mmCIF file of C-alpha atoms in Angstrom:
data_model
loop_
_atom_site.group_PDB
_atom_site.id
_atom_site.type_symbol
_atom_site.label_atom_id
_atom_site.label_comp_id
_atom_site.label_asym_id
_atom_site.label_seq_id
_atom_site.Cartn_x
_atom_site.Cartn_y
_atom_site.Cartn_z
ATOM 1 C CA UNK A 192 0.000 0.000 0.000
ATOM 2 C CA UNK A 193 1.223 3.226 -0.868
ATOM 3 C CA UNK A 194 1.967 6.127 1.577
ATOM 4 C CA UNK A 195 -0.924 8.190 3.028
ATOM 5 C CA UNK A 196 -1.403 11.870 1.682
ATOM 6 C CA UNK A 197 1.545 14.475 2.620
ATOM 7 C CA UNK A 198 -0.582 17.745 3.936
ATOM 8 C CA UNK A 199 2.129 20.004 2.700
ATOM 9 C CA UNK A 200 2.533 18.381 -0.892
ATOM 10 C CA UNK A 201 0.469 19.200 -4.378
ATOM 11 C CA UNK A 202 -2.146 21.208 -5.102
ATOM 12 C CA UNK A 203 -5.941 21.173 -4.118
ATOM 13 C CA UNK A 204 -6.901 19.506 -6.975
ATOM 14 C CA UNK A 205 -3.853 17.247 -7.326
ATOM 15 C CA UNK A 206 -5.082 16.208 -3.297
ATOM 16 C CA UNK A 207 -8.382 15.796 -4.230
ATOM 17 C CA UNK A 208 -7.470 12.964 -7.302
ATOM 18 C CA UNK A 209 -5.110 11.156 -4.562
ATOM 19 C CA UNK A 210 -7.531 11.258 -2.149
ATOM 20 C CA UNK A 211 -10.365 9.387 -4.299
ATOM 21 C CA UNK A 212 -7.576 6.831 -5.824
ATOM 22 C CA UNK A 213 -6.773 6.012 -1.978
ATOM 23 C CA UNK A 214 -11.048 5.033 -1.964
ATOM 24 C CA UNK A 215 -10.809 3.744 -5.083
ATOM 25 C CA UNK A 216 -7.793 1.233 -4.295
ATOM 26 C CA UNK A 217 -8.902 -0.011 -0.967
ATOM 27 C CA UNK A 218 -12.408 -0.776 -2.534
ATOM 28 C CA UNK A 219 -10.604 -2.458 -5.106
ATOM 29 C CA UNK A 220 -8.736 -4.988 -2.379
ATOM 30 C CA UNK A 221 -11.651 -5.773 -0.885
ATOM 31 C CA UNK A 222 -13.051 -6.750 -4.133
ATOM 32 C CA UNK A 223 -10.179 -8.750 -5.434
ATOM 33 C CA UNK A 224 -10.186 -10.324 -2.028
ATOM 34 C CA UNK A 225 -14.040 -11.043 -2.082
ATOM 35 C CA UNK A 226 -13.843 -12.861 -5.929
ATOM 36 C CA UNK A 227 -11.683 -15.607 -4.819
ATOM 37 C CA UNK A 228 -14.753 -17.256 -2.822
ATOM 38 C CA UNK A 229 -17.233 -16.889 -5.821
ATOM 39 C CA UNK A 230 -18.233 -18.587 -8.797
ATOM 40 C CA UNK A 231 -20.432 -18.305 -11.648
ATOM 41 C CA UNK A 232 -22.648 -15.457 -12.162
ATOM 42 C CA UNK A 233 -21.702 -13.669 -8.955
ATOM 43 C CA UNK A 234 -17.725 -14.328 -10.018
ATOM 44 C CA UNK A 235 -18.421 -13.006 -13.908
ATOM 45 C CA UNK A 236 -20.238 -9.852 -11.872
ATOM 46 C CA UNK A 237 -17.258 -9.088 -8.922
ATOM 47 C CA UNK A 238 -14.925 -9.247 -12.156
ATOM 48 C CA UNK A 239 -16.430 -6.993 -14.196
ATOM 49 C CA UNK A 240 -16.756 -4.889 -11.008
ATOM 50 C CA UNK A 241 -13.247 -4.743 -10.352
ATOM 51 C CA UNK A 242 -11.981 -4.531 -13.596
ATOM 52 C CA UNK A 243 -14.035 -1.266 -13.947
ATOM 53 C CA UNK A 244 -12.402 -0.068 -10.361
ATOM 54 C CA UNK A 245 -8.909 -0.648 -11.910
ATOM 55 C CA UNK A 246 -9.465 1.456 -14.669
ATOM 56 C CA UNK A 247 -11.172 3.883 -12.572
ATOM 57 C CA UNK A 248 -7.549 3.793 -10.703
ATOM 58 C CA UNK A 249 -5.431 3.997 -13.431
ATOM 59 C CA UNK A 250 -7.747 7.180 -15.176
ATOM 60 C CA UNK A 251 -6.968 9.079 -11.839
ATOM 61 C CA UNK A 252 -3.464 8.319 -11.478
ATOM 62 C CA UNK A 253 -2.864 9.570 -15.218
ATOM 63 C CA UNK A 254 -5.338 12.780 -13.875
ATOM 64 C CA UNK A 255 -2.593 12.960 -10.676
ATOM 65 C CA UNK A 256 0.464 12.378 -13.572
ATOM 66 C CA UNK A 257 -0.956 15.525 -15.351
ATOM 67 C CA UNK A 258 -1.496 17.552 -12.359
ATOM 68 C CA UNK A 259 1.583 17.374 -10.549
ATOM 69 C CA UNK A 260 3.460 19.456 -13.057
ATOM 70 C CA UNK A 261 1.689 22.374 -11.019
ATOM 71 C CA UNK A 262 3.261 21.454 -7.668
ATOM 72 C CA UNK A 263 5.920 23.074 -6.253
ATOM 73 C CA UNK A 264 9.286 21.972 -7.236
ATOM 74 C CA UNK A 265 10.352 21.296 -3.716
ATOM 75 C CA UNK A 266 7.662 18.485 -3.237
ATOM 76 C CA UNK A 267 7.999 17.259 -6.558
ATOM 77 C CA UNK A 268 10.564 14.539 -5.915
ATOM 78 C CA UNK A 269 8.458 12.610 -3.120
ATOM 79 C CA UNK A 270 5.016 12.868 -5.578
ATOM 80 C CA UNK A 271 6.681 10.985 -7.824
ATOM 81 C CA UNK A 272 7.919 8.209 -5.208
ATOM 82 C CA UNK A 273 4.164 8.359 -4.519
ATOM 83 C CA UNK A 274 3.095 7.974 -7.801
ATOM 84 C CA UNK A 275 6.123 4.798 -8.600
ATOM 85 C CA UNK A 276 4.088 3.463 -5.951
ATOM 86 C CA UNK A 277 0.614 3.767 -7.060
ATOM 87 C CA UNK A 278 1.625 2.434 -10.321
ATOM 88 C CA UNK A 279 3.071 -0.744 -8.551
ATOM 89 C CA UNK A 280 0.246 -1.673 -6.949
ATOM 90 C CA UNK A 281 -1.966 -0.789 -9.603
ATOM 91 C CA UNK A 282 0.310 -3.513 -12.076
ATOM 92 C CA UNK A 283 -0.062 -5.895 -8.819
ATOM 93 C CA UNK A 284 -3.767 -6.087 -8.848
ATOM 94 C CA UNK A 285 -4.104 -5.688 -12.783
ATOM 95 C CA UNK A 286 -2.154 -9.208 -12.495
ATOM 96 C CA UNK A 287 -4.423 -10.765 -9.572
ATOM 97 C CA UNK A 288 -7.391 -9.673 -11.695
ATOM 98 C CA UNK A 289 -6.061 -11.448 -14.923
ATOM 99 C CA UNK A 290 -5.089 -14.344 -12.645
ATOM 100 C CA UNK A 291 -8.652 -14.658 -11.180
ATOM 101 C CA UNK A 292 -10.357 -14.018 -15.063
ATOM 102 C CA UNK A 293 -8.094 -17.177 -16.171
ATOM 103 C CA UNK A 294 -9.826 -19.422 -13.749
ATOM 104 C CA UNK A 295 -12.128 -20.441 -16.062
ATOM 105 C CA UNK A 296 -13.993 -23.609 -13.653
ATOM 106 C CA UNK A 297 -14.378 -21.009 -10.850
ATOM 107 C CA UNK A 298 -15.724 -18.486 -13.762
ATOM 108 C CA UNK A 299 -18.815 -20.985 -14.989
ATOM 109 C CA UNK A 300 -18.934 -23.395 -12.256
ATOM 110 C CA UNK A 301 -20.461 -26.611 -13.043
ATOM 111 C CA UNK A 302 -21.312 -25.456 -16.497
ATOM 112 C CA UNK A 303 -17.761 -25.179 -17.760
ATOM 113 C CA UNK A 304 -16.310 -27.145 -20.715
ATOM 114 C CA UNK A 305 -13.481 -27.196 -22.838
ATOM 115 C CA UNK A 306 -16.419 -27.394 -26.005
ATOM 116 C CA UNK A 307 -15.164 -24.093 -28.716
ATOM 117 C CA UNK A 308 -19.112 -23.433 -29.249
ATOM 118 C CA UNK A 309 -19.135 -21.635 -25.671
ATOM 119 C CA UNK A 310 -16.915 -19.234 -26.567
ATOM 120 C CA UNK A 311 -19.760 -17.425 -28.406
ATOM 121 C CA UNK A 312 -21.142 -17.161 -24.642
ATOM 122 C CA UNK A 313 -17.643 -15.498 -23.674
ATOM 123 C CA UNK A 314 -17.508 -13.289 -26.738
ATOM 124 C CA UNK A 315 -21.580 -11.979 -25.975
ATOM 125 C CA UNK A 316 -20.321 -11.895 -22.046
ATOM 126 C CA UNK A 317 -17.157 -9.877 -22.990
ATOM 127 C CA UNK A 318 -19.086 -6.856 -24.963
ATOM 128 C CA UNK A 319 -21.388 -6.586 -22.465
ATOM 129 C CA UNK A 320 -18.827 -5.776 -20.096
ATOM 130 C CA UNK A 321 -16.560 -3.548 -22.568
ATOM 131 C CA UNK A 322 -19.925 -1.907 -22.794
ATOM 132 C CA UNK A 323 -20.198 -1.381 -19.429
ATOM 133 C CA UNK A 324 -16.843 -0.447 -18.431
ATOM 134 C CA UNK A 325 -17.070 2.321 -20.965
ATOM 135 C CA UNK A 326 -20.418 3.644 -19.759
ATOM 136 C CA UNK A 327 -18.462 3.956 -16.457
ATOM 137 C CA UNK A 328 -15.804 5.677 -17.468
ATOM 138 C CA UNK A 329 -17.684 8.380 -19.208
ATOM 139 C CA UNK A 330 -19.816 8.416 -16.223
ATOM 140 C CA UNK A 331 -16.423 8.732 -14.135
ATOM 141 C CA UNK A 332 -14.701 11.153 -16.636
ATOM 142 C CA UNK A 333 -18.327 13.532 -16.673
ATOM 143 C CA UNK A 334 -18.185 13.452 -13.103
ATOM 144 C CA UNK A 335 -14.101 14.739 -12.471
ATOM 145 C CA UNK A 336 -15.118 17.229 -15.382
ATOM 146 C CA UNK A 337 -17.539 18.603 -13.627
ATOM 147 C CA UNK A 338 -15.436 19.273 -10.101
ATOM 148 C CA UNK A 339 -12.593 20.646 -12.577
ATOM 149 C CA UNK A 340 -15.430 23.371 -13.677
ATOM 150 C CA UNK A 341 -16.362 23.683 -9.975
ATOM 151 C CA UNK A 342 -13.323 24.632 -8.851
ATOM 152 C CA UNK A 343 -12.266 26.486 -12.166
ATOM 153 C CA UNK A 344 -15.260 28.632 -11.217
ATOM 154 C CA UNK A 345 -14.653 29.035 -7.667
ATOM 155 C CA UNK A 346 -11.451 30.204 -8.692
ATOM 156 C CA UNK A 347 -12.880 32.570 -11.085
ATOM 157 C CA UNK A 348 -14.851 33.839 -8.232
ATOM 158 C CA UNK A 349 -11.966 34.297 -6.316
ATOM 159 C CA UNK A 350 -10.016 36.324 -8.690
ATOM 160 C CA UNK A 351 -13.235 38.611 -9.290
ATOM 161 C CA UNK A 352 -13.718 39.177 -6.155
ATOM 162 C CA UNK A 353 -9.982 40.288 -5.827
ATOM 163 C CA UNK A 354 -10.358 42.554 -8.664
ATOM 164 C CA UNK A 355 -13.682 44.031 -6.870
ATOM 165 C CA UNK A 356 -10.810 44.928 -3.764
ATOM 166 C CA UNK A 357 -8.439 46.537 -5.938
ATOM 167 C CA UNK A 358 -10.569 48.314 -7.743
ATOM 168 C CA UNK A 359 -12.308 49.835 -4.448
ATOM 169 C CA UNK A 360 -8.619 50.385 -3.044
ATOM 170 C CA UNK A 361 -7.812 52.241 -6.509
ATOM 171 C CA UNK A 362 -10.670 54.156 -5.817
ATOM 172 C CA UNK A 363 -9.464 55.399 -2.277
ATOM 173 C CA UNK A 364 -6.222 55.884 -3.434
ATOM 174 C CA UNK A 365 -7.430 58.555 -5.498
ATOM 175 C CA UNK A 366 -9.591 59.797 -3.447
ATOM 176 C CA UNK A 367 -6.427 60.581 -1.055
ATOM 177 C CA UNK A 368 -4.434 61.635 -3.696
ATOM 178 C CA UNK A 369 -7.476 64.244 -4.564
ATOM 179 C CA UNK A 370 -7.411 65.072 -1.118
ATOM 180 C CA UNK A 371 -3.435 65.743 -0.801
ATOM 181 C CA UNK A 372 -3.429 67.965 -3.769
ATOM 182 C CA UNK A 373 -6.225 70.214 -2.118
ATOM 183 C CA UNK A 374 -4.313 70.109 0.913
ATOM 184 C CA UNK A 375 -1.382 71.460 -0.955
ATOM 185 C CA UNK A 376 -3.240 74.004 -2.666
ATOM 186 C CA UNK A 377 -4.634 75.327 0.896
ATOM 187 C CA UNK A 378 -0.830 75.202 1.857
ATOM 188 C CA UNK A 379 0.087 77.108 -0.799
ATOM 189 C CA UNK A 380 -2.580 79.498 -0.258
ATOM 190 C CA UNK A 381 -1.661 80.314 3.534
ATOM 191 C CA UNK A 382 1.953 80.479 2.745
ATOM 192 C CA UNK A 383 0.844 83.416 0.527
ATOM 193 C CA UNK A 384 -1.184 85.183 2.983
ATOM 194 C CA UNK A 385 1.644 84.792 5.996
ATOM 195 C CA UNK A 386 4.379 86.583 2.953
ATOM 196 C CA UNK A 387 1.973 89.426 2.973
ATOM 197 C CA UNK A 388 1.217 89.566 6.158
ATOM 198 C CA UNK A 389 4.923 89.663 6.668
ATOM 199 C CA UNK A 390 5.304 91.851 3.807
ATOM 200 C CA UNK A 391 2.751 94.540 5.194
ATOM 201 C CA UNK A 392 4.343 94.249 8.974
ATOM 202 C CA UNK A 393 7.873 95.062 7.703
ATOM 203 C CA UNK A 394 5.945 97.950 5.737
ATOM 204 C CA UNK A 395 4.572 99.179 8.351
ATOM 205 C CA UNK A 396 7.387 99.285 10.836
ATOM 206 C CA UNK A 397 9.599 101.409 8.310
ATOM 207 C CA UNK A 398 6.584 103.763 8.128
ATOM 208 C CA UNK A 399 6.330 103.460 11.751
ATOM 209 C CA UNK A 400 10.111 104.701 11.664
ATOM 210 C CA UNK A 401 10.421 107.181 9.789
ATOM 211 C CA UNK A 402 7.271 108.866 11.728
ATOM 212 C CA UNK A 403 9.143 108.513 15.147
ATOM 213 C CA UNK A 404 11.754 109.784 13.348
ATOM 214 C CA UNK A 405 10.346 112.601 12.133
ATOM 215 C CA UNK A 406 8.798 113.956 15.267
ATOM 216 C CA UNK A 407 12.163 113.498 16.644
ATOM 217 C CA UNK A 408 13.943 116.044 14.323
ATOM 218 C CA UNK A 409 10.962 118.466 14.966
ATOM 219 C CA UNK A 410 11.509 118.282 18.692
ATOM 220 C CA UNK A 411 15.132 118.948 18.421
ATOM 221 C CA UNK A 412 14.540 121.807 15.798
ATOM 222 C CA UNK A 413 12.156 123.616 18.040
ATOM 223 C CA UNK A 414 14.390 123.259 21.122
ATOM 224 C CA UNK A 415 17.333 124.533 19.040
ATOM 225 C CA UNK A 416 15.275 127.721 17.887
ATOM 226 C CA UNK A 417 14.261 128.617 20.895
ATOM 227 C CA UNK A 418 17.932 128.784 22.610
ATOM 228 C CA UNK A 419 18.796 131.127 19.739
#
């Protein structure tokens, strides 16, 4: 048996396939196990059963082949131990199963005979099951299709709604930005006022001055005339 699921290895959806091949496999034991103790009808049935399971196994470890090309480098090298072993058991039962099919007097029972006309029975028996196996797999396939759309379109939901928080961040971004250039024009603004303010102070002073200094040469000029 292969090893159980890393938690830190693969993607989701490269997880998900592994998960549903470890179902798939230990269903498939059990029903390898279970044919050995049949015969006839129920035998022909367990077979067909399990040969469907195997391919079942084998479609999802291709699906897990595919997929890990999107894991992460670093986790790469123990997938692929994983998958070396999947493939090994997979080859082990696909023997066991051809090893059980072979056993033709446990296949038919009583009714067995080494007569060529049954093997129009086999042939009829055969198609059947090719016929079934392949409504199974396209029954299988549909289904893994439709949890790739799933989580394709959960993902697109994802990435929309990331776009809808960019957008509204863009938005207040600009907002600020309108804000700061405002801000700058109000600076600008009072910087203006305070240089005239300044302007008109300094003004006023040198008027201020010149008054004071005025009066002063009128006070001296009068005290000088009138000691004359």
């Amino acid at each position: 048996m292969a090893n159980i699921l890393d938690s830190e290895a693969g993607t989701e959806l490269f997880k998900h396939y592994e998960t549903e091949y470890q179902l798939v496999q230990a269903d498939l034991v059990q029903k390898l196990d279970q044919i050995s103790e049949l015969t006839g009808e129920p035998r022909k049935a367990a077979l067909s059963t399990a040969e469907r399971a195997l391919e079942e196994a084998s479609e999802l470890l291709d699906q897990m082949n595919m997929e890990k090309q999107n894991v992460p480098s670093s986790s790469r090298t123990a997938i692929n131990k994983r998958l070396r072993d999947y493939r090994s058991d997979v080859d082990k039962y696909r023997r066991k199963l051809q090893t059980l099919a072979t056993d033709r007097s446990a296949l038919f029972g009583g009714r067995y005979t080494d007569n060529p006309g049954s093997s129009s029975g086999d042939r009829h028996f055969e198609q059947r099951q090719q016929l079934l196996s392949g409504t199974d797999r396209l029954d299988r396939s549909t289904q893994r299709l439709k949890a790739s759309q799933a989580l394709a379109a959960e993902t697109e939901a994802i990435g929309a709604s990331t776009l809808a928080d960019l957008h509204r961040q863009r938005e207040v971004i600009e907002h600020t930005t309108t804000i700061l250039y405002e801000s700058e024009g109000y600076v600008d603004r009072s910087v203006k006022t305070l240089k005239g303010m300044a302007r008109r102070m300094a003004t006023n002073r040198i008027i201020t001055i010149a008054i004071i200094t005025v009066l002063v040469l009128l006070i001296i000029a009068v005290i000088v005339s009138k000691f004359r």
